[in-house]
Structures are given as C-alpha cells and as structure tokens.
Coordinates of C-alpha atoms and ligand atoms in Angstrom, one line a residue:
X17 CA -30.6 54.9 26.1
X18 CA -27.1 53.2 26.6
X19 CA -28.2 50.0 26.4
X20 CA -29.8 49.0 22.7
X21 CA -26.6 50.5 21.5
X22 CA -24.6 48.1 23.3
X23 CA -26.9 45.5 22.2
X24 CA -26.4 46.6 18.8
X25 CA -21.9 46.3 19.1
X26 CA -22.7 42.9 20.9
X27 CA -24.6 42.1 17.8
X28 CA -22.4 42.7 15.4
X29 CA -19.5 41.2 17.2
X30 CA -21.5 38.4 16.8
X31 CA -22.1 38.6 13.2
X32 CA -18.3 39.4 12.8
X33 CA -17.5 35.9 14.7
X34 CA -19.2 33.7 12.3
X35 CA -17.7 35.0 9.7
X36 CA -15.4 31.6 8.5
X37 CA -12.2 32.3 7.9
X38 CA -11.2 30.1 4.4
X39 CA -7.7 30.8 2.7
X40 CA -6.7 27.3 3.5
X41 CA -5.4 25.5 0.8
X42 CA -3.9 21.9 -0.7
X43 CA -0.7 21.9 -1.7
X44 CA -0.4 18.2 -3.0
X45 CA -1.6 14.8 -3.7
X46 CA 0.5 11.6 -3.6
X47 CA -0.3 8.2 -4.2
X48 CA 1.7 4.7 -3.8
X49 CA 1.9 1.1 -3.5
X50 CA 2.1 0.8 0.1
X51 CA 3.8 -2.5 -0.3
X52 CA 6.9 -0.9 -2.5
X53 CA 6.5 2.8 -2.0
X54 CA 6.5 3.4 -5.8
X55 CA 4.1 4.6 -8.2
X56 CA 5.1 1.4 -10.4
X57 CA 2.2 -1.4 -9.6
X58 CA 3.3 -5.1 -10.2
X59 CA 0.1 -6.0 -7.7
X60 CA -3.2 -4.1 -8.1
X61 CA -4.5 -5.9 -5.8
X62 CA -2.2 -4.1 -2.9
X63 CA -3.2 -1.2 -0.6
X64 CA -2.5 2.5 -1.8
X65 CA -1.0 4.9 0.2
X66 CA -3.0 8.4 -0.7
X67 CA -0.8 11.3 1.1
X68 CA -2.4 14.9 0.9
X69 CA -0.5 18.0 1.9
X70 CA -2.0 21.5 2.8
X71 CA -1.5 25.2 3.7
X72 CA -3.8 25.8 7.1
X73 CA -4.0 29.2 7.5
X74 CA -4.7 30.9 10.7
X75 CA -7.5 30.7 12.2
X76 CA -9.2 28.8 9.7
X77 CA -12.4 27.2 10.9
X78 CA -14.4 26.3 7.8
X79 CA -14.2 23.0 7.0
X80 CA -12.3 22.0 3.6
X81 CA -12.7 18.1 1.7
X82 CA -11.0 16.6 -0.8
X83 CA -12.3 14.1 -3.3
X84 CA -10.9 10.6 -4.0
X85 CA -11.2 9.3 -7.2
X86 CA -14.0 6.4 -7.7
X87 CA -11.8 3.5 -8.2
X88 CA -10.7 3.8 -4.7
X89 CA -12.5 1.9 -2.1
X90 CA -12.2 0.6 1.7
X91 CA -11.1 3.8 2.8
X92 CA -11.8 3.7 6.5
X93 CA -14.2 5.9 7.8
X94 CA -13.0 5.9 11.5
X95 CA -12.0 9.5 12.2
X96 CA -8.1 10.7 12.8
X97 CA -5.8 13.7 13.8
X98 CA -4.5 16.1 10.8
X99 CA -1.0 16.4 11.5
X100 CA 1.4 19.1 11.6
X101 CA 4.8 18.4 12.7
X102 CA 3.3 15.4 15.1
X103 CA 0.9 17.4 16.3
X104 CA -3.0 17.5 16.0
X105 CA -4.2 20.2 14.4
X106 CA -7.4 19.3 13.0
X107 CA -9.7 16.0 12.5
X108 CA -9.9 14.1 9.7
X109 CA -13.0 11.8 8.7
X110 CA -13.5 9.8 5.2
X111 CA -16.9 8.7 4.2
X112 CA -18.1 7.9 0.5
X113 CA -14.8 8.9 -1.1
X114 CA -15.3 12.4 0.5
X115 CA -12.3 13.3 2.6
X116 CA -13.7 16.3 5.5
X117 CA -11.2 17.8 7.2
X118 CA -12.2 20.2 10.0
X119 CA -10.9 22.2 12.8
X120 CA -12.6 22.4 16.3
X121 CA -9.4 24.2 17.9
X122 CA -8.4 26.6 14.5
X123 CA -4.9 27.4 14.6
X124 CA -3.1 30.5 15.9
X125 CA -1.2 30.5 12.9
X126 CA -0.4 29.5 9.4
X127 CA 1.0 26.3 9.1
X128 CA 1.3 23.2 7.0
X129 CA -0.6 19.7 7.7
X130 CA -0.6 16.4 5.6
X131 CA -2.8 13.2 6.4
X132 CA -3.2 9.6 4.9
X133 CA -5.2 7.9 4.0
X134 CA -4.8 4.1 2.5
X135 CA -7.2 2.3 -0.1
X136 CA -7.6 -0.5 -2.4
X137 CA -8.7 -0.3 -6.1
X138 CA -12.9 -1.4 -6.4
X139 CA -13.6 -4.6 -8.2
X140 CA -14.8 -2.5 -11.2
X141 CA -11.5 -0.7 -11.2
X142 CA -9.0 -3.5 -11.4
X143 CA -11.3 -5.3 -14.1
X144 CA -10.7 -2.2 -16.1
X145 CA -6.8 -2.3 -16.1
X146 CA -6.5 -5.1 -18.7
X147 CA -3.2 -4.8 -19.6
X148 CA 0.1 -2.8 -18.5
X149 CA -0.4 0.9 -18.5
X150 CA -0.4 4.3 -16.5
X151 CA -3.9 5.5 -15.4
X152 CA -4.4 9.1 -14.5
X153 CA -6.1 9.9 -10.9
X154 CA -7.5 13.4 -10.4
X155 CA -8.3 14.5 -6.8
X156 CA -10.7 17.7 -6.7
X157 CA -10.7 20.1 -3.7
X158 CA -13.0 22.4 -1.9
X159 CA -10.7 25.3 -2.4
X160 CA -10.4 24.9 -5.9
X161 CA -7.8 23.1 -6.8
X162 CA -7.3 19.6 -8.4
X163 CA -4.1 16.7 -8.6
X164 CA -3.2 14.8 -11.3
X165 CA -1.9 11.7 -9.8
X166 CA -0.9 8.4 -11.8
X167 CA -0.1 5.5 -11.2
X168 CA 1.8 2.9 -13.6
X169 CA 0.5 -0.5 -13.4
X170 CA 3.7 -2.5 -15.0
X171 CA 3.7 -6.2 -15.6
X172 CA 6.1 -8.8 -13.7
X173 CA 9.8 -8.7 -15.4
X174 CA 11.0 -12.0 -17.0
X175 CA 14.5 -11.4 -16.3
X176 CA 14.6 -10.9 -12.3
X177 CA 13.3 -13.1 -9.9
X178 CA 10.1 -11.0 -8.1
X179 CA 8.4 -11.3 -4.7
X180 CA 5.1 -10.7 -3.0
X181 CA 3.3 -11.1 0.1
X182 CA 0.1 -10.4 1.8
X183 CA -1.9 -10.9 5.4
X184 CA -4.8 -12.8 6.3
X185 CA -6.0 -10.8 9.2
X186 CA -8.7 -13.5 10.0
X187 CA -6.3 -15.8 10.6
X188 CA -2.9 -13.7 11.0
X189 CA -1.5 -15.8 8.1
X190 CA 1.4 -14.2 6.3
X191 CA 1.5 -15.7 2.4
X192 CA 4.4 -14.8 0.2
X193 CA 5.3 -15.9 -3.4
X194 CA 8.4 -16.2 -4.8
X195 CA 8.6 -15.9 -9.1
X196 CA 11.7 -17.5 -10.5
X197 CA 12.4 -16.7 -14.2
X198 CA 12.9 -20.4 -16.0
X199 CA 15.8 -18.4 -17.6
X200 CA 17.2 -17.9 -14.0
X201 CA 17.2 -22.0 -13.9
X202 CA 20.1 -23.0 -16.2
X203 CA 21.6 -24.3 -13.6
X204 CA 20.3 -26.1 -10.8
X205 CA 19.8 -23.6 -8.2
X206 CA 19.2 -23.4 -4.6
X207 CA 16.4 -20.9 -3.2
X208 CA 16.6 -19.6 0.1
X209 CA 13.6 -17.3 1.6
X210 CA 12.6 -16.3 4.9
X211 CA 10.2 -14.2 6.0
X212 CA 11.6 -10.9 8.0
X213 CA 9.5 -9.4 10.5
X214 CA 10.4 -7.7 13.8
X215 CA 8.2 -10.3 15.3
X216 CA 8.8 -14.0 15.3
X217 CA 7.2 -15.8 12.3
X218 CA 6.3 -19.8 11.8
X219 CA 6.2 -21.3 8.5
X220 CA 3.5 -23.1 8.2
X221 CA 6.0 -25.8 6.3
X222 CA 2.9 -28.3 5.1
X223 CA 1.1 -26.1 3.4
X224 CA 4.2 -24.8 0.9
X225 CA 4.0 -25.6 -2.5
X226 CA 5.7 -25.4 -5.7
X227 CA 4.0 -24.6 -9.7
X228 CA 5.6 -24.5 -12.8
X229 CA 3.8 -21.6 -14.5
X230 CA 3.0 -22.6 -17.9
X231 CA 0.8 -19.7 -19.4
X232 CA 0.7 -16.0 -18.3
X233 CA -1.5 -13.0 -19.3
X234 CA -0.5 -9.3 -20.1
X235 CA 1.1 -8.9 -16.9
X236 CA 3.0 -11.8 -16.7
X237 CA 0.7 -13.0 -14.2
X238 CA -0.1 -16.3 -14.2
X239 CA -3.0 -18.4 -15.7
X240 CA -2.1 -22.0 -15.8
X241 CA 0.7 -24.0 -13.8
X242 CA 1.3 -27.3 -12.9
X243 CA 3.0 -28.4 -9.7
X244 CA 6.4 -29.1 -9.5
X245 CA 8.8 -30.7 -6.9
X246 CA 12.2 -30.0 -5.8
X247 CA 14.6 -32.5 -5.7
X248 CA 16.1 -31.3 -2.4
X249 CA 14.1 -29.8 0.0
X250 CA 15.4 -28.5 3.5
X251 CA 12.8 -25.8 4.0
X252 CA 12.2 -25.6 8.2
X253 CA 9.7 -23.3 9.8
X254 CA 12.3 -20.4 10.1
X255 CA 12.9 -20.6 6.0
X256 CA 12.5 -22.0 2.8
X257 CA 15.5 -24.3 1.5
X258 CA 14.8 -26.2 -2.0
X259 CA 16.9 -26.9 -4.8
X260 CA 15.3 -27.1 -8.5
X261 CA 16.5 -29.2 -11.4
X262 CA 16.9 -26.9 -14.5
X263 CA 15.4 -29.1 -17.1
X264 CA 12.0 -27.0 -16.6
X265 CA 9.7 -25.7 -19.3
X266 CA 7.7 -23.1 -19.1
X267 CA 7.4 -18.8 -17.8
X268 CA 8.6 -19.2 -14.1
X269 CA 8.5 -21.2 -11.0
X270 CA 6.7 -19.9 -8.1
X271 CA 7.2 -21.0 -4.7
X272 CA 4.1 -20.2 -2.1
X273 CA 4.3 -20.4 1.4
X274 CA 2.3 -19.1 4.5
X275 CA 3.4 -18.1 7.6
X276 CA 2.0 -17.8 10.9
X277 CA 2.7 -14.2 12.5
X278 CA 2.6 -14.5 16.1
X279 CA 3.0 -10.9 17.3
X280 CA 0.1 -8.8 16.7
X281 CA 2.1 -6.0 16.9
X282 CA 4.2 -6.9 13.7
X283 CA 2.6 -4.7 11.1
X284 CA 5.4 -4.9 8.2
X285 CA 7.8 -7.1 7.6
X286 CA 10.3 -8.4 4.6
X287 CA 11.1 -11.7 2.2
X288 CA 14.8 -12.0 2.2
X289 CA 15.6 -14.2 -0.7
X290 CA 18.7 -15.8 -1.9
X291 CA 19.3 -18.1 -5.2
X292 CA 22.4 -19.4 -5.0
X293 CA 24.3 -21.3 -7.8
X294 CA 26.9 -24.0 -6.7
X295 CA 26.8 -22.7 -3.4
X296 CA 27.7 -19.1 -4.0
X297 CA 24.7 -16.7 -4.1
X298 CA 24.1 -15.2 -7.6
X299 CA 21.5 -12.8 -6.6
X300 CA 19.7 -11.6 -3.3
X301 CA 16.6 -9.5 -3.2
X302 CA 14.3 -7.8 -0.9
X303 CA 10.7 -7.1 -0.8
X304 CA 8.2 -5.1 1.5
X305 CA 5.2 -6.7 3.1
X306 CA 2.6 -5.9 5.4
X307 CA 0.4 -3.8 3.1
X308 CA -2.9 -5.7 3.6
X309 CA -2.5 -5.4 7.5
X310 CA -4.4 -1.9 7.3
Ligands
LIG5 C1 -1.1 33.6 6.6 O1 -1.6 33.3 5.3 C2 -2.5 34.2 4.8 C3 -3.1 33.6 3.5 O2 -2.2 33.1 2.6 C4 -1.8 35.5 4.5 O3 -2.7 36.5 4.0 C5 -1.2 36.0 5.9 O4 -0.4 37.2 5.6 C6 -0.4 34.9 6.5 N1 0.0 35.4 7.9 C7 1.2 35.3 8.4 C8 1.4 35.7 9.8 O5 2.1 34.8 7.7
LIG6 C1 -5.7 -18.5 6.4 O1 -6.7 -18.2 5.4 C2 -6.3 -18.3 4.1 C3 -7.4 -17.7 3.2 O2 -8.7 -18.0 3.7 C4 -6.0 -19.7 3.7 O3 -5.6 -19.8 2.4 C5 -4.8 -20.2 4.6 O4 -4.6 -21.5 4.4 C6 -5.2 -20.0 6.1 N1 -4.1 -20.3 7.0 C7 -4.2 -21.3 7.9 C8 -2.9 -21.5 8.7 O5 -5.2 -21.9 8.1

C-alpha cells in the first residue's frame, strides 16, 4: 500500500513545480536620440534608443513583456540576451511592439537586468509632430507598472551652427549636413568639416553641394533653397574646405556631403567642424553619427 502514496507526494511535487514564480519587476523606462543621447530631438527622423531596467527575482520563470508605445516602429524582432552585469540572464524577443522577456535558465538569485531596444518613429507619428513640442510616451508592463517617458522634439537654433548625419546601409554612404546661421556669415568665413570615424572614410567630393536656405517651417527645417557656391573651395576627400562670401540672404547655408565608409565595422563616427574667421577658428563643434547603422 506504499506505493499510491508515493505516487500521491510525486504528484504534488509536481503540482508544487509549476507553480511560476512572478515578483519580478520594471524598475525604469528610458528613451533617447541615439544620434545625441538626449531627450531633446532636432531630427525625428533618427533612431531611439528605448532602455528598460528591471528587478529579476529569484527563480523567476514566468515570462514578463513590456509594451512600446504605437508611434514606434522597426523594432527588430531578432531575439537577444537580457543582461545583467554582462551576463545573460534571460532572452529577449520584440514582435508587434510587444517586448517578451523570458527566462529558460531562472536565476539563483535576485538581481537586476536592463535591455535595449532601438526604434524609429512610424510615418503616422512624425506627421503628427507638426511643430516644436514635448510628447509624452507611456510604456505598460505585465507586472503592473507603467513609464511616462517624453521626449522634446525642439526646432534647429538660429544662433549656432548645427550638424547631422545619417547611413545608407545599401550603399555604406555616410551623408552629413552642415547648417550655418546667415547671422554666423558677417564675415567671410572659412568651414572646415571632416568626417570622424575609427574607420577610414572617402568623401565622395563630386557629389557635395552647397544651398542657400531661403524659407523654413516650425522647426527651422528647411523648405526652399537655392544653390550657392563658394568662392574658395579646397574641400579633398579627407575634408571639406570652402570659404563663403557674406553678402548672403536668407535662414542658413547648408553644406551636404556623402561619404564612402570603407570599414564595415565602423558603426559610429563624428563631424568635426571648424568656421574659422580670418584664419583663427571662432567656433568648433562636434556631432554624433551612426544612428541609422542599426
Ligand atoms: C528577493 O526578492 C523577493 C521579492 O522582492 C524578496 O521577497 C526576497 O526576500 C528576496 N530574496 C533575497 C535573498 O534577497
Ligand atoms: C547612396 O544612396 C543614396 C540614397 O539612395 C544616394 O543619395 C547616394 O548618392 C548614394 N551614394 C552613392 C555613392 O552612390
């Protein structure tokens, strides 16, 4: 008569290990340009950087998701390690804005993980920031709890000169703008910009050109330009060299260029830019790049 008995304590052993264990929890939400690191958005257009943070307690083997707001899209779907401290501690999979995270190995003990995830704004999204302001994101979880996140999208400053930059993957073109204020040209100036990247870059010198932006929208962002010319241009593939008159009318002058990137494994890399007035330089600045290489 032993044994039913014993079948019964197997049983319920049984019972006992399905029994998920779920105290996990998030503990935050962060979202930034990926380009700048900043919550303040000159470019809509560039990738965010959505970082999530939370408690794992021990042993927890239920899964747990987190929702991302509907205005982000191309979140990859391939699957990746939760982290803690370097180490993989659970899997992470994205699929319909639906972030799962579960655990196949549960951990021995509690801990914290974070993961991230990057993603650009849908079509419908960007249409409907018209004008400069912050918008509000709120990120719901499985375990209850929900982020307010915002980001602030600004418009392009009229005082500083501003850069930006982007990658073709197709084609593992590089472009970069450079937006000169026409207050910045009472003088004639020389600008000096050269892509930084740890890999060696080519500019792609014949397709550089220069526009006289002559009406902007709420941003600052262009809508109509004519092209200009230098009237000294010693721009080589390793930089762009060009010296502008300062009888120009209108917002700013942009300078485009492309470059050729000819080390896959470059995945960021930086403008260095330089106006300089009768051969001193007034004012250097730096910008971020890489973001669309996701
Ligand atoms: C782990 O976290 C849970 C849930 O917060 C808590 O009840 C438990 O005491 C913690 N265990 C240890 C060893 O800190
Ligand atoms: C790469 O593609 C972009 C967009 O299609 C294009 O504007 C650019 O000129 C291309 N670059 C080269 C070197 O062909």
């Amino acid at each position: 008569m032993l044994l039913p008995f014993q079948f019964l304590i197997s049983c319920l052993s049984a019972v006992r290990l399905v029994v998920a264990i779920d105290n996990s929890f998030f503990t935050s939400v962060d979202i930034r340009d990926v380009t700048t690191s900043y919550r303040h958005v000159l470019d809509p257009e560039h990738w965010f950087m959505i970082e999530a943070e939370l408690f794992v307690c021990a042993g927890q083997d239920k899964d747990v998701f987190l929702s991302i707001p509907e205005d982000f899209t191309s979140i990859a779907e391939t699957p990746f390690n939760l982290l803690h401290k370097s180490q993989a501690v659970g899997r992470v999979v994205a699929q319909d804005n639906i972030v799962k995270i579960s655990f196949p190995n549960p951990p021995s003990r509690n801990i914290t993980a974070s993961f991230k995830i990057v993603a650009k704004l849908s079509k419908d999204a960007l249409v409907s920031i018209g004008e400069p302001q912050v918008v509000e994101y709120v990120f719901h979880s499985s375990q209850g709890e929900s982020f307010k996140e915002w980001l602030n999208y600004v418009g392009k400053s009229m005082d500083e000169v501003t850069v930006n930059s982007g990658h073709y993957e197709h084609n593992r073109t590089t472009w970069y703008t450079v937006d000169v204020p026409i207050t910045q040209l009472d003088e004639p100036v020389i600008i000096f910009s050269e892509p930084r990247t740890d890999a060696y870059t080519k500019i792609h010198t014949d397709k550089t050109r220069c526009e006289l932006v002559t009406s902007v929208d709420a941003f600052n962002e262009a809508t109509e330009w004519v092209p200009v010319k230098p009237i000294e241009d010693l721009s080589s593939e390793n930089a762009i060299d060009m010296t502008f008159d300062k009888n120009l009318e209108g917002f700013y002058l942009r300078i485009i260029y492309f470059a050729e990137r000819l080390d896959r494994a470059a995945n960021s890399g930086q403008v260095n830019f330089q106006k300089r007035l009768s051969g001193e330089i007034d004012s250097e600045r730096e910008a971020s790049e890489g973001a669309d290489s996701f």
